[in-house]
Short mmCIF file of C-alpha atoms in Angstrom, two decimals:
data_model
loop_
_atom_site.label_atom_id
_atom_site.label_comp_id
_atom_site.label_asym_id
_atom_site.label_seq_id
_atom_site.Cartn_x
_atom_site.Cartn_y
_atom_site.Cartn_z
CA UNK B 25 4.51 3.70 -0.39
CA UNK B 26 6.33 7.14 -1.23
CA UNK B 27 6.30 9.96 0.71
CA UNK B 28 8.89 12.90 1.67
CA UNK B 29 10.19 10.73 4.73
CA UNK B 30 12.33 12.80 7.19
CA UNK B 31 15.01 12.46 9.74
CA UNK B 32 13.26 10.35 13.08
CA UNK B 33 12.47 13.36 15.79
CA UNK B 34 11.88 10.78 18.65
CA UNK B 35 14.78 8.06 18.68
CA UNK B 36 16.84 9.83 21.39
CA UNK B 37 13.66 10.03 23.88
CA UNK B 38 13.59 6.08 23.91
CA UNK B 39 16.85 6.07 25.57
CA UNK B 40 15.25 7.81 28.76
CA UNK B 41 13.71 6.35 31.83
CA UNK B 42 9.55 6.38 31.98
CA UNK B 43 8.51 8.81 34.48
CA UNK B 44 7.88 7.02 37.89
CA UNK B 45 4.28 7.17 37.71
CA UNK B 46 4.17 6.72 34.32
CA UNK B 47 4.44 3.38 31.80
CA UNK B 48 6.40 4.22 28.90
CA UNK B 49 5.27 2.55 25.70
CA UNK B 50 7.41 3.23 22.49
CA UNK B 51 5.37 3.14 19.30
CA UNK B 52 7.52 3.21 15.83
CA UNK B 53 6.43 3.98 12.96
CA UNK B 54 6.79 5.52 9.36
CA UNK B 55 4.50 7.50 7.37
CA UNK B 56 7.22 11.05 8.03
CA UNK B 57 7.15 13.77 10.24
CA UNK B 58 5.08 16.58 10.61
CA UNK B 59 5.83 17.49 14.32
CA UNK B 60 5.89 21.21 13.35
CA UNK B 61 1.76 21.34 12.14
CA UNK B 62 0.18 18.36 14.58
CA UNK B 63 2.93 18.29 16.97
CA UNK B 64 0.67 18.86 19.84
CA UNK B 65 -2.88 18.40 17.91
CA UNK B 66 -5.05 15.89 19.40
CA UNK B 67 -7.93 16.66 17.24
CA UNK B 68 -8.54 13.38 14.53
CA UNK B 69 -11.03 14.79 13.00
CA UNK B 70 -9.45 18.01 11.74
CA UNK B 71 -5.90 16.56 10.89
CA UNK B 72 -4.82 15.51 6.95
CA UNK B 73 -2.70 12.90 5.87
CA UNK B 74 -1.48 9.98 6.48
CA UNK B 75 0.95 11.92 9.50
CA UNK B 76 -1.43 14.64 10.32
CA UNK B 77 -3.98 11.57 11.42
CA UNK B 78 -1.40 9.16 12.60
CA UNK B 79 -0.34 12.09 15.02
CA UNK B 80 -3.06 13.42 16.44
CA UNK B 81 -4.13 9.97 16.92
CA UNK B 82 -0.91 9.41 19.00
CA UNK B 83 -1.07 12.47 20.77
CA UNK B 84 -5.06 11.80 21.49
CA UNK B 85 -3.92 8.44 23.08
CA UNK B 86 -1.33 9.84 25.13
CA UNK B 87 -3.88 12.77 26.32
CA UNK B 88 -6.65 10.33 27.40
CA UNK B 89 -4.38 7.95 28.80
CA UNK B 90 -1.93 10.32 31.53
CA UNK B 91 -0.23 6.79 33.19
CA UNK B 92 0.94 6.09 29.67
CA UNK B 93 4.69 7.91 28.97
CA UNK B 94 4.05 7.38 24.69
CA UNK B 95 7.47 7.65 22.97
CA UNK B 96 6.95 8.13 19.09
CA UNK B 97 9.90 6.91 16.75
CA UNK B 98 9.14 8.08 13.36
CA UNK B 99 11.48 5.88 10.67
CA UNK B 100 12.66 6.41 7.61
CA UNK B 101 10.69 3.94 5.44
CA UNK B 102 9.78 0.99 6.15
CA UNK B 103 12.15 1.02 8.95
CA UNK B 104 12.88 -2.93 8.57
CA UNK B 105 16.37 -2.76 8.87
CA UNK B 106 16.18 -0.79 11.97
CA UNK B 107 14.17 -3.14 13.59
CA UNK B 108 15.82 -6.09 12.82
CA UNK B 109 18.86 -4.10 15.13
CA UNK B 110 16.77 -3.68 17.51
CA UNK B 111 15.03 -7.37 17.76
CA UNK B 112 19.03 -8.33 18.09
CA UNK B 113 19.90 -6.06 20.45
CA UNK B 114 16.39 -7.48 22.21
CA UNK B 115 15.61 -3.39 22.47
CA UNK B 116 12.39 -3.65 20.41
CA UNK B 117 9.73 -1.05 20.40
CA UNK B 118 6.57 -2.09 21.63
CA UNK B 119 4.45 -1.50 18.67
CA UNK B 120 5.67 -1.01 15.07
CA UNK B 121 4.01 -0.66 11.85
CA UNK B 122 4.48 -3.64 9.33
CA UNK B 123 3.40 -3.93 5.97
CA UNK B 124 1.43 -7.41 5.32
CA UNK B 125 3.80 -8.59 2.85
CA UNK B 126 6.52 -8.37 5.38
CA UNK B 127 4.91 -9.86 8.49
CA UNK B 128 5.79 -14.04 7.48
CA UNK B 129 9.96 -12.67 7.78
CA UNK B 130 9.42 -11.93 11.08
CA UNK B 131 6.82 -14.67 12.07
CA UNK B 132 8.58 -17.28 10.54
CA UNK B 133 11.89 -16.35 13.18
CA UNK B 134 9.50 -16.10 16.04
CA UNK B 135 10.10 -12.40 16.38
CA UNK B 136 6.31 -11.54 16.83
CA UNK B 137 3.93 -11.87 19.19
CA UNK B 138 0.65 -13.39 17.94
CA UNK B 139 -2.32 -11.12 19.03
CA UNK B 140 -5.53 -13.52 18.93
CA UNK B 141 -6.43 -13.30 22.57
CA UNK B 142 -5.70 -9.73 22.85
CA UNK B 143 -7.96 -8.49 19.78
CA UNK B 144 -10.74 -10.72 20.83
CA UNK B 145 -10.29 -9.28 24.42
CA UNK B 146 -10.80 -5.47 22.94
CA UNK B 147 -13.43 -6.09 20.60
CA UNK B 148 -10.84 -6.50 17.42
CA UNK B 149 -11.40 -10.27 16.84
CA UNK B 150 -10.59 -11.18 12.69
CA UNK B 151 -14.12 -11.61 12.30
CA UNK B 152 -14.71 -8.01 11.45
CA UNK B 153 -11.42 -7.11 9.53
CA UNK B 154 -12.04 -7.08 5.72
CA UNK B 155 -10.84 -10.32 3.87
CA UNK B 156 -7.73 -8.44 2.53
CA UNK B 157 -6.98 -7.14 5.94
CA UNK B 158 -7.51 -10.42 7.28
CA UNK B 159 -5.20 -11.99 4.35
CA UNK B 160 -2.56 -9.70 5.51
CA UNK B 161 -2.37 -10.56 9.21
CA UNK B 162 -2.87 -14.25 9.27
CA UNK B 163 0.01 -16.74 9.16
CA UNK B 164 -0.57 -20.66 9.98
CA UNK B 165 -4.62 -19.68 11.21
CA UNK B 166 -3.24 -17.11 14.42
CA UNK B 167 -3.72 -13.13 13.81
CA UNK B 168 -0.07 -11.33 14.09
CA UNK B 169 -1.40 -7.87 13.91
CA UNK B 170 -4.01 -5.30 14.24
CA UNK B 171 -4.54 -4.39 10.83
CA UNK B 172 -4.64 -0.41 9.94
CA UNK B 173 -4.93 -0.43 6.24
CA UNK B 174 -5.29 -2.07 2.84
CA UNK B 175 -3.35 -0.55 0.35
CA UNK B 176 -4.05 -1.22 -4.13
CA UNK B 177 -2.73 0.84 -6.99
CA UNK B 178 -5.51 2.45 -8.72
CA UNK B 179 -6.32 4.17 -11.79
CA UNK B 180 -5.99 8.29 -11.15
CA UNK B 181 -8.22 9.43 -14.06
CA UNK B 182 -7.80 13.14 -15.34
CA UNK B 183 -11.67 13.23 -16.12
CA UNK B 184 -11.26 17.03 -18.35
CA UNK B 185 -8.97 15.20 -20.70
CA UNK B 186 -11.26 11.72 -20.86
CA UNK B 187 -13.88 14.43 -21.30
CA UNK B 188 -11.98 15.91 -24.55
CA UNK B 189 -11.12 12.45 -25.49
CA UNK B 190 -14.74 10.99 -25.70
CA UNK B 191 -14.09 8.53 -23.37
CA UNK B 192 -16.91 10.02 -20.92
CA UNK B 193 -20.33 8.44 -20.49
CA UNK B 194 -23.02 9.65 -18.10
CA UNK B 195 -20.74 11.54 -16.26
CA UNK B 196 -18.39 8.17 -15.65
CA UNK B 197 -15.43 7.69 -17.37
CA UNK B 198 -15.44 4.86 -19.62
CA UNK B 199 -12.96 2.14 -18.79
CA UNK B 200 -11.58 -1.06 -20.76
CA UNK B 201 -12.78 -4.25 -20.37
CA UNK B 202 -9.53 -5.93 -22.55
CA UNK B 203 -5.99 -5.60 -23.90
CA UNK B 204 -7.43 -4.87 -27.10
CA UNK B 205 -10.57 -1.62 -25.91
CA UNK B 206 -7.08 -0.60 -24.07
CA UNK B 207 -5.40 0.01 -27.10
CA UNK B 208 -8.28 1.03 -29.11
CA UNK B 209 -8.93 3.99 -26.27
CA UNK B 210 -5.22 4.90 -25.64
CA UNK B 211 -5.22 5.47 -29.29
CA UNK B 212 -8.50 7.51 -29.46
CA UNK B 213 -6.87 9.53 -26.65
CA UNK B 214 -3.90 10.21 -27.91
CA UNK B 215 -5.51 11.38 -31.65
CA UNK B 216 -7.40 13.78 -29.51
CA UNK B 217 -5.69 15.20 -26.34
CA UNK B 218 -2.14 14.99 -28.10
CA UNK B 219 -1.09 13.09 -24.58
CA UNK B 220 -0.38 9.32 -23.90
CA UNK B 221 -2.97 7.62 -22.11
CA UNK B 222 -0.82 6.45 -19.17
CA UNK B 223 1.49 8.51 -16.76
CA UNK B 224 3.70 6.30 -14.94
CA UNK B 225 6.65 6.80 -12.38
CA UNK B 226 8.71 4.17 -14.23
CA UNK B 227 12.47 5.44 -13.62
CA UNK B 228 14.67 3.90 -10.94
CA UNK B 229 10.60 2.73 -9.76
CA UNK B 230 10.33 -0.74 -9.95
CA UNK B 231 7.55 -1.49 -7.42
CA UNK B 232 4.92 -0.05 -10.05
CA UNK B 233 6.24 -2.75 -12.83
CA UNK B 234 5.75 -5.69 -10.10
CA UNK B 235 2.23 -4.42 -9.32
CA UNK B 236 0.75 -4.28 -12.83
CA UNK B 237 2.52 -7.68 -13.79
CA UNK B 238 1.27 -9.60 -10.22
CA UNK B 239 -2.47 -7.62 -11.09
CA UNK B 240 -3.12 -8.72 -14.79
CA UNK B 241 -1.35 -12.21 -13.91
CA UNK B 242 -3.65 -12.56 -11.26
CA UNK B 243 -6.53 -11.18 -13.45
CA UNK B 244 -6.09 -14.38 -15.85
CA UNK B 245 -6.55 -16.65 -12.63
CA UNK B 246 -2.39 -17.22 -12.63
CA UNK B 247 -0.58 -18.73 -9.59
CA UNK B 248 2.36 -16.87 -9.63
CA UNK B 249 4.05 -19.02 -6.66
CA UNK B 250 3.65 -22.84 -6.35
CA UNK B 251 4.70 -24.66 -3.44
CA UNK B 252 6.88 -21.88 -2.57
CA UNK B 253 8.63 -21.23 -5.61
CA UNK B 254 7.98 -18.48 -8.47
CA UNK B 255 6.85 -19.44 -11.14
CA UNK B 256 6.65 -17.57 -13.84
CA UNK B 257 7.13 -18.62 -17.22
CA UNK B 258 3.28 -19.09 -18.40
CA UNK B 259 1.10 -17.91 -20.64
CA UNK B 260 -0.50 -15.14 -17.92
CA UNK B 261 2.95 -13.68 -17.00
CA UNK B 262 3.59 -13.45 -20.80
CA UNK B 263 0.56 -11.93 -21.68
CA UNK B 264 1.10 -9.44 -18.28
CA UNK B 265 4.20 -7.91 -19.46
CA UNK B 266 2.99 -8.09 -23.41
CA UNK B 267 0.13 -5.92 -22.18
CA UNK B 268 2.70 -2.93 -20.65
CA UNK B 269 5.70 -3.70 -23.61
CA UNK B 270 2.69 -2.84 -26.32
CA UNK B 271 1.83 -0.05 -24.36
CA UNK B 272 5.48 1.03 -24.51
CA UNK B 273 5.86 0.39 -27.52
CA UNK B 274 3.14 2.38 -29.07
CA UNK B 275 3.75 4.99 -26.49
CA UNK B 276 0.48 5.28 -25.18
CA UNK B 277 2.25 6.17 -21.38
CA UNK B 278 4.55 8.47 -20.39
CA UNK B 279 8.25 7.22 -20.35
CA UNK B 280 11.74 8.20 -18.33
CA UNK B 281 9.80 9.62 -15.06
CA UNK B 282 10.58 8.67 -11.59
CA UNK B 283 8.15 8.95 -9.24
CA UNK B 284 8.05 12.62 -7.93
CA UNK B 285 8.06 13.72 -11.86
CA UNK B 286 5.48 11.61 -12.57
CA UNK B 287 2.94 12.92 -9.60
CA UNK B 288 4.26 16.39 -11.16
CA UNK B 289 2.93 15.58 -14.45
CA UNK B 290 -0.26 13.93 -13.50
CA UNK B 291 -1.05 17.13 -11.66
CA UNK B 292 0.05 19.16 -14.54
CA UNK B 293 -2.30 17.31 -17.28
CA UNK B 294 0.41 15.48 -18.86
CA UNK B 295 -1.66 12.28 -19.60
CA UNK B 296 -4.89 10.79 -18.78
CA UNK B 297 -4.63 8.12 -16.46
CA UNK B 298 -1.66 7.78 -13.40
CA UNK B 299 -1.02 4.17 -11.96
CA UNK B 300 -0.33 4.67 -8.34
CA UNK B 301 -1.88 3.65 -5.16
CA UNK B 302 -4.62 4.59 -2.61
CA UNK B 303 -2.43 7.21 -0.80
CA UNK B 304 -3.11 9.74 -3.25
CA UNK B 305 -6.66 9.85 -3.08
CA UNK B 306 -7.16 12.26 -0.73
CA UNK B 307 -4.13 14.87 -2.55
CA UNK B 308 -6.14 14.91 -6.24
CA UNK B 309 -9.31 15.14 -5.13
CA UNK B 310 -8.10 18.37 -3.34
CA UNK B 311 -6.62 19.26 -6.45
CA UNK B 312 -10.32 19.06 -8.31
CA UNK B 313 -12.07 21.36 -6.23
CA UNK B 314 -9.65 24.07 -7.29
CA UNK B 315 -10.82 26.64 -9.68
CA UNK B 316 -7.88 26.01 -11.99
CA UNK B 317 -4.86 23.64 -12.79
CA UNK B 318 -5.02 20.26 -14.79
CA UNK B 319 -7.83 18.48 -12.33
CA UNK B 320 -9.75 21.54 -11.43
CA UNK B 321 -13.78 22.10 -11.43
CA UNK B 322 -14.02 17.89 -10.87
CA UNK B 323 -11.34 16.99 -12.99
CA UNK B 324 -10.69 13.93 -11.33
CA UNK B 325 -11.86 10.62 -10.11
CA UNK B 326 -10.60 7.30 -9.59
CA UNK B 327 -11.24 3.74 -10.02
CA UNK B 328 -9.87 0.00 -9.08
CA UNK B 329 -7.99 -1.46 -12.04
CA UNK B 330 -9.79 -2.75 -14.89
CA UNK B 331 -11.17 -6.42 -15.85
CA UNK B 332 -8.97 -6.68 -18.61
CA UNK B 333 -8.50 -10.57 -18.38
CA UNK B 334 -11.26 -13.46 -16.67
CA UNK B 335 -11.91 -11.68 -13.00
CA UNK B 336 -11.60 -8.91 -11.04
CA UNK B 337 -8.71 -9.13 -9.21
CA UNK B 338 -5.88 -5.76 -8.19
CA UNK B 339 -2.34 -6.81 -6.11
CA UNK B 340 -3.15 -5.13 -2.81
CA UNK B 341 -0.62 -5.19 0.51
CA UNK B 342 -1.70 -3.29 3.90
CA UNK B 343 0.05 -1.38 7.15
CA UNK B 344 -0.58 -3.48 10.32
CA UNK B 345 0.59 -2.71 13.73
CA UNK B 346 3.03 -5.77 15.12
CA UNK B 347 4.07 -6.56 18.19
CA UNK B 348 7.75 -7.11 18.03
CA UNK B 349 8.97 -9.91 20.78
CA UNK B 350 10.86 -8.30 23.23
CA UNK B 351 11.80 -10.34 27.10
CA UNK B 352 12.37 -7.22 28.76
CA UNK B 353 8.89 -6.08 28.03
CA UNK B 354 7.37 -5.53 31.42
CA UNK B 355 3.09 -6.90 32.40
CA UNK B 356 2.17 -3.45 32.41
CA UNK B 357 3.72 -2.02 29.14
CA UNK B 358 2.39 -4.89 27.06
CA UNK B 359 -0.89 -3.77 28.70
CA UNK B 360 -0.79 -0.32 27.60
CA UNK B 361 0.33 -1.46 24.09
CA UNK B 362 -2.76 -3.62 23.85
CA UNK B 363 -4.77 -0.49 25.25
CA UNK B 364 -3.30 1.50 22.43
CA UNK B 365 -4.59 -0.93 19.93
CA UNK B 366 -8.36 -0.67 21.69
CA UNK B 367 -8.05 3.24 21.03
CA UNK B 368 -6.18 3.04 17.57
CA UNK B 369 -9.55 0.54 16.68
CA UNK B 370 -11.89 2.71 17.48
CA UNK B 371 -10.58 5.21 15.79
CA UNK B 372 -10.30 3.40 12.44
CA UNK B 373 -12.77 5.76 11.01
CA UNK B 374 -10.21 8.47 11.10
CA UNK B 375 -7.41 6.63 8.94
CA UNK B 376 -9.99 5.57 6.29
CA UNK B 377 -9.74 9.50 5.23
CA UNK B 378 -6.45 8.86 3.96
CA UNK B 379 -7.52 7.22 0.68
CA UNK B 380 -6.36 3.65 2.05
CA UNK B 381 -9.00 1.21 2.10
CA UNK B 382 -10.37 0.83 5.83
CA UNK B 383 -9.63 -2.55 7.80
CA UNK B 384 -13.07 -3.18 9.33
CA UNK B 385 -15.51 -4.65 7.10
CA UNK B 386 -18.19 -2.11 9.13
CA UNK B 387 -16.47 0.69 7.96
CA UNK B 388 -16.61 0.03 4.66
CA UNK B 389 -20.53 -0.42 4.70
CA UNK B 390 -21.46 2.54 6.81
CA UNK B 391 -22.46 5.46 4.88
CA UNK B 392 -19.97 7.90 6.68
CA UNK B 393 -17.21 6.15 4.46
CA UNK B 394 -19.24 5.97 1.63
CA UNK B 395 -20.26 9.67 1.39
CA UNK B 396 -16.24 10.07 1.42
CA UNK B 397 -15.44 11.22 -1.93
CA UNK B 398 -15.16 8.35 -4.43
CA UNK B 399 -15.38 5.64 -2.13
CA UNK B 400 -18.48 4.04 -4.22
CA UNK B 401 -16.10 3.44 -6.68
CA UNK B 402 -13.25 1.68 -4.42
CA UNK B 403 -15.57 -0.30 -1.60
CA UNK B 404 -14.96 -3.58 -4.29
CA UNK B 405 -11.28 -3.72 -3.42
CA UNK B 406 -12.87 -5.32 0.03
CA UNK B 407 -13.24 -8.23 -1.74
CA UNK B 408 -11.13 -7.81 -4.82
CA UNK B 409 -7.30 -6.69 -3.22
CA UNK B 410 -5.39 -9.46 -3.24
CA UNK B 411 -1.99 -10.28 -1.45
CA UNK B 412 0.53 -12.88 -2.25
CA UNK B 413 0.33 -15.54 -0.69
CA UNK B 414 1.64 -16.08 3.04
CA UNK B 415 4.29 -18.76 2.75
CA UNK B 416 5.90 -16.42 0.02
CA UNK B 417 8.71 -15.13 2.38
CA UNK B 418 10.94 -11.96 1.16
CA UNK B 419 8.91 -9.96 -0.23
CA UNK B 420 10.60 -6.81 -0.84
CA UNK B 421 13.61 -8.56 -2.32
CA UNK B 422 11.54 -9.66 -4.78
CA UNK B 423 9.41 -6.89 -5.58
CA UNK B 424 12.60 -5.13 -6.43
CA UNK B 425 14.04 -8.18 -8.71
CA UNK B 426 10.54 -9.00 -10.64
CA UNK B 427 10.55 -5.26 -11.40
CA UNK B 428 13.85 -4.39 -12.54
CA UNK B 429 13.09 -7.35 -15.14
CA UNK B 430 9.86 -6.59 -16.36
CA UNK B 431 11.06 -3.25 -16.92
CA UNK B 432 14.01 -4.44 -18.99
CA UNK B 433 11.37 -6.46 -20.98
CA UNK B 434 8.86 -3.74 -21.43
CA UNK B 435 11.59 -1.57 -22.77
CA UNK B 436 12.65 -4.00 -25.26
CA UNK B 437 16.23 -4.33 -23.60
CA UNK B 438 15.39 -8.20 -23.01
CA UNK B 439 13.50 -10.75 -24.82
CA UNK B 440 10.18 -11.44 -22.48
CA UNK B 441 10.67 -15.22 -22.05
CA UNK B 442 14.25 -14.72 -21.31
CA UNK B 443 13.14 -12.28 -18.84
CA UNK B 444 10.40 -14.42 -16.95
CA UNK B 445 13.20 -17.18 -17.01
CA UNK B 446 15.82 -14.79 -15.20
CA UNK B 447 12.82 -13.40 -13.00
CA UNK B 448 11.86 -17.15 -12.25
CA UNK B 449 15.22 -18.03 -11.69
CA UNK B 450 16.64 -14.81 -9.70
CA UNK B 451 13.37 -15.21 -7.13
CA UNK B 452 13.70 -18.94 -6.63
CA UNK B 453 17.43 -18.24 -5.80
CA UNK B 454 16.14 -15.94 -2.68
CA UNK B 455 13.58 -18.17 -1.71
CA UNK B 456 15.79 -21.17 -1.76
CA UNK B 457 18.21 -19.20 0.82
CA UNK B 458 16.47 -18.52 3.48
#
């Protein structure tokens, strides 16, 4: 996830005492700061954004619950390393967000608290989460989180330059269905926009290389881990970064952007298609109901990834709330905690406006979500997102070492089965020290 993340506003109120009639519950979290616009807003329905909702939805549970002292730690993201100084210190907050990918680090050194008997007592129970949502909170068949999200990268579509490029039918933009219709279009829209096809935040941003090469890998019905271990050197990975190195190559996508200059661009017409995730949804679309700039008058929409191999398949992770272990934690403060996940369930509805794709499979099916704009086209990723798997430990590590190399590969600096050997090797090194 990228966002302007700011300095924490809260850390030095969870070194006070709770009010005497009060329980004090510390909630951390990322997703930045915006204390000066929904500071003291406790009206979801009106706030924006990924803060503006998390806020107000903070603030709302603090209002309706006045024996419940709520201190909010916002983190720089993802706050892991702080909280791993906290779990040793055995000062951890009460509630935390977690991405999915990260929960089995934490679960595997008993350092959460599993949640089965607590969601099932608030009317939360796995049962209704989505699949991915459920994928993302389940370790060894017990629930370690209440899950808030499921995140995919999408493709952003600029719909006035499709439009100029041809690539428009019946008012939907027409999408590839193989490597091959990729290159064919790309080409077409190049010839007649004078723009690559792709805008990509590619410099010094490797998470976007490991997403496209764990998508199209598993598109061609690829294991990427066995039995713990990477493995990478088959024909799928090959033909994953083969797809992006052509695209290079042949540049058909943008090239030397990092990831604020490529948002820039996308909103600035520079090509026809940006490759970034769910939490922009809700920015763009804003964008199109302008009277002018690059998206305006409907210039956008969006869509999952293409089928360009066998199956439909996209890399998807998700934010959770965890419940860090902590001994000092007293009856009635894991009580409010659990009361706080009651509240932040019912209000699900809310954080489904930011673009992310909602946790609760109801959600998804009720036509308030659906008249959201361009949900219709993302309500497959329910069954489509796909995590890793949960035994693959150390995520983030290895997001950032399968992406350096694929981008070495994709920009010819490194032979592509050298670099799946070195990615193989380099992962299986982490995995093999834990």
């Amino acid at each position: 996830m990228r966002a302007l993340w700011l300095l924490p506003l809260a850390l030095l109120a969870g070194c006070s005492d709770a009010k005497p009639d009060k329980t004090r519950l510390v909630i951390q979290r990322f997703f930045g700061a915006c204390e000066a616009q929904y500071g003291r807003s406790i009206d979801i329905a009106a706030a924006e954004g990924e803060c503006g909702i998390m806020t107000a939805m903070i603030n709302r549970f603090e209002a309706e619950n006045p024996d419940v002292e709520v201190v909010e730690n916002v983190v720089f993201w993802p706050g892991y390393d702080q909280l791993t100084a906290q779990l040793a210190a055995n000062d951890a907050p009460d509630l935390v967000t977690m991405h999915g990918s990260v929960i089995p680090d934490y679960q595997a050194r008993n350092l959460l608290e599993p949640l089965d008997a607590d969601l099932a007592a608030i009317g939360a129970p796995p049962a209704r989460f989505t699949s991915a949502a459920r994928a993302a909170v389940t370790v060894q068949d017990r629930t370690w989180g209440l899950p808030i999200d499921t995140w995919a990268p999408l493709w952003h579509i600029n719909m006035n330059l499709f439009r100029k490029a041809g690539l428009v039918r019946g008012g939907k933009p027409i999408l590839p269905h193989s490597p091959e219709e990729l290159f064919a279009q790309a080409a077409q829209f190049r010839a007649r926009t004078g723009k690559p096809y792709l805008v990509q935040g590619a410099a010094n941003e490797y998470a976007g290389f490991t997403r496209n090469f764990y998508t199209f890998v598993m598109q061609q019905n690829g294991a990427l881990f066995r039995d713990g271990r990477a493995n990478f050197r088959t024909p799928a990975a090959r033909n994953a970064l083969q797809l992006f190195k052509t695209i290079y190559d042949r540049d058909f996508t943008t090239k030397n952007q990092d990831y604020s200059a490529a948002v820039a661009g996308f909103l600035n017409g520079d090509g026809g298609v940006f490759l970034v995730g769910t939490w922009m949804v809700g920015t763009f679309d804003m964008e199109s109901r302008k009277s002018s700039g690059a998206l305006a008058n409907g210039g956008y929409t969006v869509m999952p990834y293409p089928k360009l191999f066998q199956r439909e398949a996209t890399f998807a992770d998700g934010h959770n709330w965890v419940m860090p272990r902590n001994s000092r934690r007293s009856p009635g403060t894991r009580a409010a905690a659990v009361r706080f996940l009651e509240f932040f369930a019912g209000h699900a509805k809310h954080w489904a406006r930011t673009g992310h794709l909602p946790a609760f499979q109801a959600i998804i099916q009720s036509a308030e979500w659906r008249a959201l704009p361009h949900r219709d086209n993302l309500a497959i990723l329910a069954n489509t997102a796909q995590p890793l798997p949960k035994e693959v430990r150390r995520q983030f590590p290895i997001e950032t070492i399968v992406g350096t190399e694929a981008a070495a590969a994709i920009a010819g600096a490194k032979p592509i089965d050298r670099t799946l050997s070195d990615m193989e090797r380099r992962v299986n090194a982490v995995l093999e020290n834990l």
